[in-house]
PDB file of C-alpha atoms in Angstrom:
ATOM      1  CA  MET A  14      -0.849  -5.725   6.393  1.00 61.00           C
ATOM      2  CA  ILE A  15      -2.649  -4.264   3.370  1.00 72.00           C
ATOM      3  CA  ASN A  16      -4.769  -6.775   1.465  1.00 83.00           C
ATOM      4  CA  LEU A  17      -4.220  -6.080  -2.243  1.00 89.00           C
ATOM      5  CA  ARG A  18      -7.567  -7.591  -3.206  1.00 86.00           C
ATOM      6  CA  ASP A  19      -9.371  -5.242  -0.817  1.00 85.00           C
ATOM      7  CA  MET A  20      -7.663  -2.164  -2.281  1.00 82.00           C
ATOM      8  CA  SER A  21      -8.266  -3.088  -5.929  1.00 88.00           C
ATOM      9  CA  LYS A  22     -11.368  -3.588  -8.046  1.00 91.00           C
ATOM     10  CA  LEU A  23     -11.844  -6.639 -10.249  1.00 94.00           C
ATOM     11  CA  VAL A  24     -12.243  -5.927 -13.975  1.00 96.00           C
ATOM     12  CA  VAL A  25     -13.849  -8.622 -16.139  1.00 96.00           C
ATOM     13  CA  VAL A  26     -13.305  -8.192 -19.894  1.00 95.00           C
ATOM     14  CA  GLU A  27     -14.836 -11.488 -21.090  1.00 94.00           C
ATOM     15  CA  ASP A  28     -14.936 -13.884 -18.146  1.00 96.00           C
ATOM     16  CA  VAL A  29     -12.362 -14.622 -15.431  1.00 94.00           C
ATOM     17  CA  HIS A  30     -11.047 -17.755 -17.175  1.00 96.00           C
ATOM     18  CA  LYS A  31     -10.676 -16.150 -20.611  1.00 97.00           C
ATOM     19  CA  ASP A  32      -9.123 -13.075 -19.010  1.00 97.00           C
ATOM     20  CA  GLU A  33      -6.539 -15.219 -17.213  1.00 98.00           C
ATOM     21  CA  ALA A  34      -5.778 -17.021 -20.477  1.00 97.00           C
ATOM     22  CA  ALA A  35      -5.270 -13.653 -22.226  1.00 98.00           C
ATOM     23  CA  ILE A  36      -2.899 -12.496 -19.460  1.00 98.00           C
ATOM     24  CA  LEU A  37      -0.884 -15.700 -19.794  1.00 98.00           C
ATOM     25  CA  VAL A  38      -0.622 -15.189 -23.575  1.00 97.00           C
ATOM     26  CA  VAL A  39       0.963 -11.764 -22.965  1.00 98.00           C
ATOM     27  CA  LEU A  40       3.324 -13.092 -20.285  1.00 98.00           C
ATOM     28  CA  THR A  41       4.345 -15.939 -22.609  1.00 97.00           C
ATOM     29  CA  ALA A  42       5.093 -13.483 -25.424  1.00 98.00           C
ATOM     30  CA  ILE A  43       7.234 -11.409 -23.052  1.00 98.00           C
ATOM     31  CA  MET A  44       9.111 -14.521 -21.891  1.00 98.00           C
ATOM     32  CA  GLU A  45       9.772 -15.529 -25.524  1.00 97.00           C
ATOM     33  CA  ASN A  46      10.954 -11.978 -26.406  1.00 97.00           C
ATOM     34  CA  ARG A  47       8.123 -11.452 -28.873  1.00 98.00           C
ATOM     35  CA  LEU A  48       7.132  -8.492 -26.700  1.00 97.00           C
ATOM     36  CA  SER A  49       9.508  -6.225 -24.825  1.00 97.00           C
ATOM     37  CA  ASN A  50       9.803  -6.878 -21.100  1.00 98.00           C
ATOM     38  CA  ASP A  51       8.346  -3.884 -19.274  1.00 97.00           C
ATOM     39  CA  ILE A  52       6.921  -5.820 -16.308  1.00 97.00           C
ATOM     40  CA  LYS A  53       6.851  -4.052 -12.972  1.00 96.00           C
ATOM     41  CA  LEU A  54       5.493  -5.535  -9.766  1.00 96.00           C
ATOM     42  CA  LEU A  55       3.828  -3.511  -7.033  1.00 94.00           C
ATOM     43  CA  ASN A  56       3.446  -4.339  -3.348  1.00 92.00           C
ATOM     44  CA  TYR A  57       3.107  -2.341  -0.158  1.00 89.00           C
ATOM     45  CA  TYR A  58       4.909  -2.779   3.140  1.00 88.00           C
ATOM     46  CA  LYS A  59       3.564  -0.571   5.943  1.00 85.00           C
ATOM     47  CA  GLY A  60       2.433   1.936   3.336  1.00 80.00           C
ATOM     48  CA  LEU A  61       5.787   1.965   1.518  1.00 83.00           C
ATOM     49  CA  SER A  62       5.461   1.253  -2.205  1.00 84.00           C
ATOM     50  CA  VAL A  63       7.705  -1.637  -3.338  1.00 91.00           C
ATOM     51  CA  ASN A  64       7.901  -1.382  -7.110  1.00 91.00           C
ATOM     52  CA  PHE A  65      10.650  -3.213  -9.050  1.00 95.00           C
ATOM     53  CA  ASP A  66      11.136  -4.771 -12.473  1.00 96.00           C
ATOM     54  CA  ALA A  67      10.600  -8.521 -12.910  1.00 97.00           C
ATOM     55  CA  SER A  68      11.143 -11.056 -15.681  1.00 98.00           C
ATOM     56  CA  VAL A  69       9.233 -14.185 -16.688  1.00 98.00           C
ATOM     57  CA  GLN A  70      11.441 -17.275 -16.446  1.00 98.00           C
ATOM     58  CA  PHE A  71       9.067 -20.160 -17.038  1.00 97.00           C
ATOM     59  CA  ILE A  72       5.354 -20.874 -17.480  1.00 97.00           C
ATOM     60  CA  ASP A  73       3.810 -24.242 -16.611  1.00 95.00           C
ATOM     61  CA  ARG A  74       0.118 -24.297 -17.447  1.00 88.00           C
ATOM     62  CA  ASN A  75      -1.365 -21.530 -15.244  1.00 93.00           C
ATOM     63  CA  GLU A  76       1.643 -20.976 -12.974  1.00 97.00           C
ATOM     64  CA  VAL A  77       4.263 -18.393 -13.874  1.00 98.00           C
ATOM     65  CA  GLU A  78       7.786 -18.260 -12.478  1.00 98.00           C
ATOM     66  CA  MET A  79       9.208 -14.733 -12.251  1.00 98.00           C
ATOM     67  CA  LYS A  80      12.623 -13.501 -11.247  1.00 97.00           C
ATOM     68  CA  VAL A  81      12.020 -10.677  -8.760  1.00 97.00           C
ATOM     69  CA  HIS A  82      13.991  -8.183  -6.673  1.00 95.00           C
ATOM     70  CA  ASP A  83      14.880  -9.368  -3.160  1.00 93.00           C
ATOM     71  CA  LEU A  84      12.907  -6.521  -1.529  1.00 94.00           C
ATOM     72  CA  GLN A  85       9.941  -7.331  -3.761  1.00 95.00           C
ATOM     73  CA  SER A  86      10.099 -10.985  -2.735  1.00 95.00           C
ATOM     74  CA  ALA A  87       9.966 -10.042   0.964  1.00 94.00           C
ATOM     75  CA  ALA A  88       6.897  -7.835   0.438  1.00 94.00           C
ATOM     76  CA  MET A  89       5.250 -10.484  -1.781  1.00 96.00           C
ATOM     77  CA  LEU A  90       5.677 -13.133   0.898  1.00 93.00           C
ATOM     78  CA  MET A  91       4.042 -10.867   3.457  1.00 92.00           C
ATOM     79  CA  GLN A  92       1.062  -9.984   1.239  1.00 94.00           C
ATOM     80  CA  LYS A  93       0.675 -13.378  -0.496  1.00 95.00           C
ATOM     81  CA  SER A  94      -0.138 -11.530  -3.729  1.00 96.00           C
ATOM     82  CA  THR A  95       1.252  -8.888  -6.074  1.00 97.00           C
ATOM     83  CA  PHE A  96       0.165  -6.384  -8.691  1.00 97.00           C
ATOM     84  CA  ILE A  97       1.626  -6.676 -12.198  1.00 97.00           C
ATOM     85  CA  ARG A  98       1.845  -3.726 -14.562  1.00 95.00           C
ATOM     86  CA  SER A  99       2.770  -3.757 -18.241  1.00 97.00           C
ATOM     87  CA  ASP A 100       1.840  -1.577 -21.202  1.00 96.00           C
ATOM     88  CA  HIS A 101       1.067  -4.808 -23.069  1.00 98.00           C
ATOM     89  CA  LEU A 102      -1.842  -5.478 -20.692  1.00 97.00           C
ATOM     90  CA  PRO A 103      -5.094  -3.470 -20.919  1.00 96.00           C
ATOM     91  CA  TYR A 104      -5.396  -3.215 -17.104  1.00 96.00           C
ATOM     92  CA  GLY A 105      -3.369  -3.857 -14.011  1.00 95.00           C
ATOM     93  CA  VAL A 106      -3.202  -7.498 -12.948  1.00 97.00           C
ATOM     94  CA  ILE A 107      -3.312  -9.150  -9.548  1.00 97.00           C
ATOM     95  CA  ALA A 108      -1.736 -12.553  -8.956  1.00 98.00           C
ATOM     96  CA  LYS A 109      -1.541 -14.974  -6.047  1.00 97.00           C
ATOM     97  CA  VAL A 110       1.955 -15.667  -4.700  1.00 97.00           C
ATOM     98  CA  ASN A 111       2.222 -19.418  -4.182  1.00 97.00           C
ATOM     99  CA  LYS A 112       5.830 -19.433  -2.962  1.00 96.00           C
ATOM    100  CA  ILE A 113       9.216 -17.767  -3.314  1.00 95.00           C
ATOM    101  CA  ARG A 114      12.316 -19.841  -3.964  1.00 92.00           C
ATOM    102  CA  LYS A 115      14.864 -18.443  -1.519  1.00 84.00           C
ATOM    103  CA  GLY A 116      18.336 -17.720  -2.835  1.00 87.00           C
ATOM    104  CA  THR A 117      17.184 -17.258  -6.411  1.00 93.00           C
ATOM    105  CA  ASN A 118      14.207 -14.934  -5.732  1.00 94.00           C
ATOM    106  CA  ILE A 119      12.014 -16.884  -8.123  1.00 97.00           C
ATOM    107  CA  ALA A 120       8.340 -16.203  -7.395  1.00 98.00           C
ATOM    108  CA  PHE A 121       5.651 -18.718  -8.352  1.00 98.00           C
ATOM    109  CA  LEU A 122       2.457 -16.898  -9.346  1.00 98.00           C
ATOM    110  CA  SER A 123      -1.063 -18.015 -10.305  1.00 98.00           C
ATOM    111  CA  ASN A 124      -4.720 -16.877 -10.274  1.00 97.00           C
ATOM    112  CA  PHE A 125      -4.227 -13.915 -12.599  1.00 98.00           C
ATOM    113  CA  ALA A 126      -7.017 -11.351 -12.974  1.00 97.00           C
ATOM    114  CA  TYR A 127      -7.446  -7.820 -14.306  1.00 98.00           C
ATOM    115  CA  VAL A 128      -7.922  -5.110 -11.684  1.00 96.00           C
ATOM    116  CA  THR A 129      -7.853  -1.379 -11.246  1.00 92.00           C
ATOM    117  CA  ILE A 130      -5.392  -0.201  -8.613  1.00 82.00           C
ATOM    118  CA  PRO A 131      -6.683   2.888  -6.764  1.00 69.00           C
ATOM    119  CA  ALA A 132      -3.439   3.406  -4.843  1.00 59.00           C
ATOM    120  CA  GLU A 133      -1.656   4.212  -8.097  1.00 52.00           C
ATOM    121  CA  ARG A 134      -3.677   7.411  -8.228  1.00 47.00           C
ATOM    122  CA  ARG A 135      -2.610   8.591  -4.767  1.00 52.00           C
ATOM    123  CA  ILE A 136      -0.916  11.961  -4.778  1.00 46.00           C
ATOM    124  CA  TYR A 137       0.597  11.647  -1.310  1.00 60.00           C
ATOM    125  CA  VAL A 138       2.687   8.903   0.264  1.00 69.00           C
ATOM    126  CA  ARG A 139       0.967   7.396   3.326  1.00 78.00           C
ATOM    127  CA  VAL A 140       3.082   5.446   5.817  1.00 87.00           C
ATOM    128  CA  LYS A 141       2.182   3.225   8.748  1.00 87.00           C
ATOM    129  CA  VAL A 142       3.449   4.285  12.165  1.00 90.00           C
ATOM    130  CA  SER A 143       4.609   1.407  14.372  1.00 83.00           C
ATOM    131  CA  ASP A 144       5.568   3.398  17.466  1.00 86.00           C
ATOM    132  CA  LYS A 145       2.798   4.822  19.612  1.00 90.00           C
ATOM    133  CA  MET A 146       2.594   8.539  18.870  1.00 93.00           C
ATOM    134  CA  GLU A 147      -0.155  10.716  20.295  1.00 95.00           C
ATOM    135  CA  ALA A 148      -2.624  12.604  18.116  1.00 96.00           C
ATOM    136  CA  HIS A 149      -5.860  14.435  18.985  1.00 95.00           C
ATOM    137  CA  PHE A 150      -8.750  15.996  17.135  1.00 95.00           C
ATOM    138  CA  GLN A 151     -10.892  18.675  18.669  1.00 93.00           C
ATOM    139  CA  ASP A 152     -13.707  21.001  17.735  1.00 91.00           C
ATOM    140  CA  SER A 153     -16.060  23.071  19.891  1.00 87.00           C
ATOM    141  CA  ASN A 154     -17.981  19.976  21.055  1.00 87.00           C
ATOM    142  CA  HIS A 155     -15.607  17.006  20.851  1.00 87.00           C
ATOM    143  CA  LEU A 156     -12.131  15.835  21.827  1.00 91.00           C
ATOM    144  CA  VAL A 157     -10.786  12.620  20.294  1.00 92.00           C
ATOM    145  CA  LYS A 158      -7.591  11.352  21.944  1.00 93.00           C
ATOM    146  CA  GLY A 159      -5.699   8.616  20.188  1.00 93.00           C
ATOM    147  CA  ALA A 160      -2.533   7.520  18.406  1.00 94.00           C
ATOM    148  CA  ILE A 161      -1.328   7.875  14.821  1.00 95.00           C
ATOM    149  CA  GLU A 162      -2.032   4.795  12.721  1.00 93.00           C
ATOM    150  CA  ASP A 163      -0.812   6.217   9.409  1.00 93.00           C
ATOM    151  CA  ILE A 164       0.006   9.639   8.027  1.00 92.00           C
ATOM    152  CA  SER A 165       0.646  11.528   4.776  1.00 87.00           C
ATOM    153  CA  PHE A 166       1.171  15.184   3.896  1.00 82.00           C
ATOM    154  CA  ALA A 167      -2.567  15.584   3.368  1.00 87.00           C
ATOM    155  CA  GLY A 168      -4.146  13.183   5.828  1.00 92.00           C
ATOM    156  CA  ILE A 169      -3.913  11.208   9.048  1.00 95.00           C
ATOM    157  CA  ALA A 170      -5.635   8.174  10.559  1.00 94.00           C
ATOM    158  CA  ILE A 171      -6.059   8.330  14.329  1.00 94.00           C
ATOM    159  CA  LYS A 172      -6.846   5.163  16.274  1.00 93.00           C
ATOM    160  CA  ALA A 173      -8.886   5.945  19.388  1.00 91.00           C
ATOM    161  CA  PRO A 174     -11.125   4.136  21.890  1.00 85.00           C
ATOM    162  CA  GLU A 175     -14.779   3.655  21.007  1.00 74.00           C
ATOM    163  CA  GLY A 176     -17.394   6.017  22.361  1.00 69.00           C
ATOM    164  CA  ILE A 177     -16.990   9.305  20.514  1.00 76.00           C
ATOM    165  CA  ILE A 178     -19.361   9.766  17.575  1.00 80.00           C
ATOM    166  CA  LEU A 179     -18.379  12.288  14.923  1.00 84.00           C
ATOM    167  CA  GLU A 180     -20.246  13.193  11.769  1.00 86.00           C
ATOM    168  CA  GLU A 181     -18.314  13.040   8.500  1.00 88.00           C
ATOM    169  CA  GLU A 182     -17.192  16.483   7.311  1.00 91.00           C
ATOM    170  CA  THR A 183     -16.764  17.619  10.943  1.00 92.00           C
ATOM    171  CA  ALA A 184     -14.073  20.317  10.905  1.00 94.00           C
ATOM    172  CA  GLY A 185     -11.717  21.199  13.717  1.00 94.00           C
ATOM    173  CA  LYS A 186      -8.078  21.055  14.740  1.00 96.00           C
ATOM    174  CA  VAL A 187      -5.719  18.070  14.555  1.00 96.00           C
ATOM    175  CA  ILE A 188      -2.847  18.054  17.050  1.00 96.00           C
ATOM    176  CA  ILE A 189       0.064  15.701  16.377  1.00 96.00           C
ATOM    177  CA  TRP A 190       3.012  15.101  18.688  1.00 95.00           C
ATOM    178  CA  LEU A 191       5.989  14.327  16.410  1.00 93.00           C
ATOM    179  CA  PRO A 192       9.578  13.724  17.600  1.00 90.00           C
ATOM    180  CA  ASP A 193      10.684  17.097  16.184  1.00 87.00           C
ATOM    181  CA  GLY A 194       7.778  19.112  17.564  1.00 88.00           C
ATOM    182  CA  LYS A 195       4.050  19.482  18.020  1.00 92.00           C
ATOM    183  CA  VAL A 196       1.949  20.147  14.915  1.00 93.00           C
ATOM    184  CA  GLU A 197      -1.463  21.824  15.033  1.00 94.00           C
ATOM    185  CA  VAL A 198      -3.319  21.999  11.718  1.00 95.00           C
ATOM    186  CA  PRO A 199      -6.921  22.423  10.536  1.00 95.00           C
ATOM    187  CA  GLY A 200      -8.517  19.059   9.811  1.00 94.00           C
ATOM    188  CA  LYS A 201     -11.773  17.612   8.499  1.00 95.00           C
ATOM    189  CA  LEU A 202     -13.159  14.146   9.185  1.00 95.00           C
ATOM    190  CA  ILE A 203     -13.633  12.211   5.951  1.00 94.00           C
ATOM    191  CA  ASN A 204     -14.251   8.661   7.206  1.00 92.00           C
ATOM    192  CA  VAL A 205     -14.693   6.552  10.329  1.00 91.00           C
ATOM    193  CA  ARG A 206     -13.962   2.819  10.497  1.00 88.00           C
ATOM    194  CA  GLU A 207     -15.052   0.720  13.438  1.00 84.00           C
ATOM    195  CA  GLY A 208     -12.724  -1.963  14.806  1.00 78.00           C
ATOM    196  CA  ASP A 209     -13.182  -4.616  17.484  1.00 75.00           C
ATOM    197  CA  VAL A 210     -12.209  -2.371  20.405  1.00 78.00           C
ATOM    198  CA  SER A 211     -11.323   0.943  18.759  1.00 86.00           C
ATOM    199  CA  MET A 212     -12.296   3.449  16.101  1.00 90.00           C
ATOM    200  CA  LYS A 213     -10.190   4.682  13.184  1.00 92.00           C
ATOM    201  CA  TYR A 214     -10.827   8.339  12.367  1.00 93.00           C
ATOM    202  CA  ILE A 215      -9.471   9.506   9.004  1.00 94.00           C
ATOM    203  CA  PHE A 216      -8.882  13.241   8.653  1.00 95.00           C
ATOM    204  CA  GLU A 217      -7.920  15.491   5.781  1.00 94.00           C
ATOM    205  CA  LEU A 218      -5.178  17.921   6.810  1.00 94.00           C
ATOM    206  CA  ARG A 219      -4.588  21.520   5.703  1.00 92.00           C
ATOM    207  CA  ALA A 220      -0.996  22.014   6.771  1.00 88.00           C
ATOM    208  CA  ASP A 221       0.936  25.271   6.495  1.00 88.00           C
ATOM    209  CA  THR A 222       4.572  25.420   5.326  1.00 87.00           C
ATOM    210  CA  LYS A 223       6.090  24.889   8.785  1.00 87.00           C
ATOM    211  CA  SER A 224       3.790  21.952   9.576  1.00 89.00           C
ATOM    212  CA  GLU A 225       4.422  20.389   6.161  1.00 87.00           C
ATOM    213  CA  ARG A 226       8.160  20.520   6.821  1.00 88.00           C
ATOM    214  CA  LEU A 227       7.798  18.697  10.154  1.00 91.00           C
ATOM    215  CA  ILE A 228       5.461  16.103   8.635  1.00 91.00           C
ATOM    216  CA  PHE A 229       7.837  15.611   5.670  1.00 88.00           C
ATOM    217  CA  GLN A 230      10.786  15.015   8.013  1.00 90.00           C
ATOM    218  CA  PHE A 231       8.769  12.529  10.030  1.00 91.00           C
ATOM    219  CA  ILE A 232       7.536  10.622   6.953  1.00 90.00           C
ATOM    220  CA  PHE A 233      11.061  10.477   5.510  1.00 89.00           C
ATOM    221  CA  LYS A 234      12.390   8.965   8.757  1.00 89.00           C
ATOM    222  CA  GLN A 235       9.494   6.488   8.879  1.00 88.00           C
ATOM    223  CA  GLN A 236      10.169   5.417   5.285  1.00 88.00           C
ATOM    224  CA  SER A 237      13.849   4.884   6.083  1.00 90.00           C
ATOM    225  CA  LYS A 238      12.894   2.768   9.108  1.00 88.00           C
ATOM    226  CA  ILE A 239      10.374   0.717   7.087  1.00 89.00           C
ATOM    227  CA  LEU A 240      12.910   0.178   4.292  1.00 90.00           C
ATOM    228  CA  LYS A 241      15.447  -1.135   6.819  1.00 92.00           C
ATOM    229  CA  GLU A 242      12.818  -3.549   8.186  1.00 90.00           C
ATOM    230  CA  LEU A 243      12.102  -4.780   4.656  1.00 91.00           C
ATOM    231  CA  LYS A 244      15.811  -5.270   3.945  1.00 91.00           C
ATOM    232  CA  ASP A 245      16.126  -7.276   7.159  1.00 92.00           C
ATOM    233  CA  LEU A 246      13.217  -9.465   6.080  1.00 87.00           C
ATOM    234  CA  ALA A 247      14.754  -9.972   2.634  1.00 87.00           C
ATOM    235  CA  SER A 248      18.103 -11.043   4.111  1.00 84.00           C
ATOM    236  CA  ARG A 249      16.625 -13.800   6.318  1.00 79.00           C
TER     237      ARG A 249
END
């Protein structure tokens, strides 16, 4: 599960306490209709963006109660935090999710802070892949055999056993076995992350029209599957 604090960068305008107080002033003004309500929350579930409107219902000292969408509440419970966006705020905001009141979808939020949200600048949707699906990378000297961890139109993360060392910027061919066919596209290694028993190789893809179509179909089906999972979680 994506940790929102890991994917965002803290922004301090004055100090963390004064910044939180300033955020609460804006949220109070929105609740009292002195400012228009343009609040949107942002979470991620297996790479799927969950982004719905919300409204402030009550504020008790530093805890804010918000009415949220049922799908948002499910994602918030999983991540234990949420991003808040509003044109009345100078930056994005992250907040801790203390609890969700089931049935009413009232979220209790605290620990507000300004952040930048890098994922907002992503051009391509990246989705997690739950089923084991084979993917390889090869160049003239190496062959990395692994499984897809996540994928977008422009990139793929392959999880593979430890032992193969690749330099960043290594170029070669990425081979992906999708349900609708095998895809072979030029790829370039942009990052390597070491896990406990495996390596995560992140490649940039240069797909042609045919490959893009197959990848698009696969991502669409994955998104539909993830959305169904989220709906099931929300209905529990």
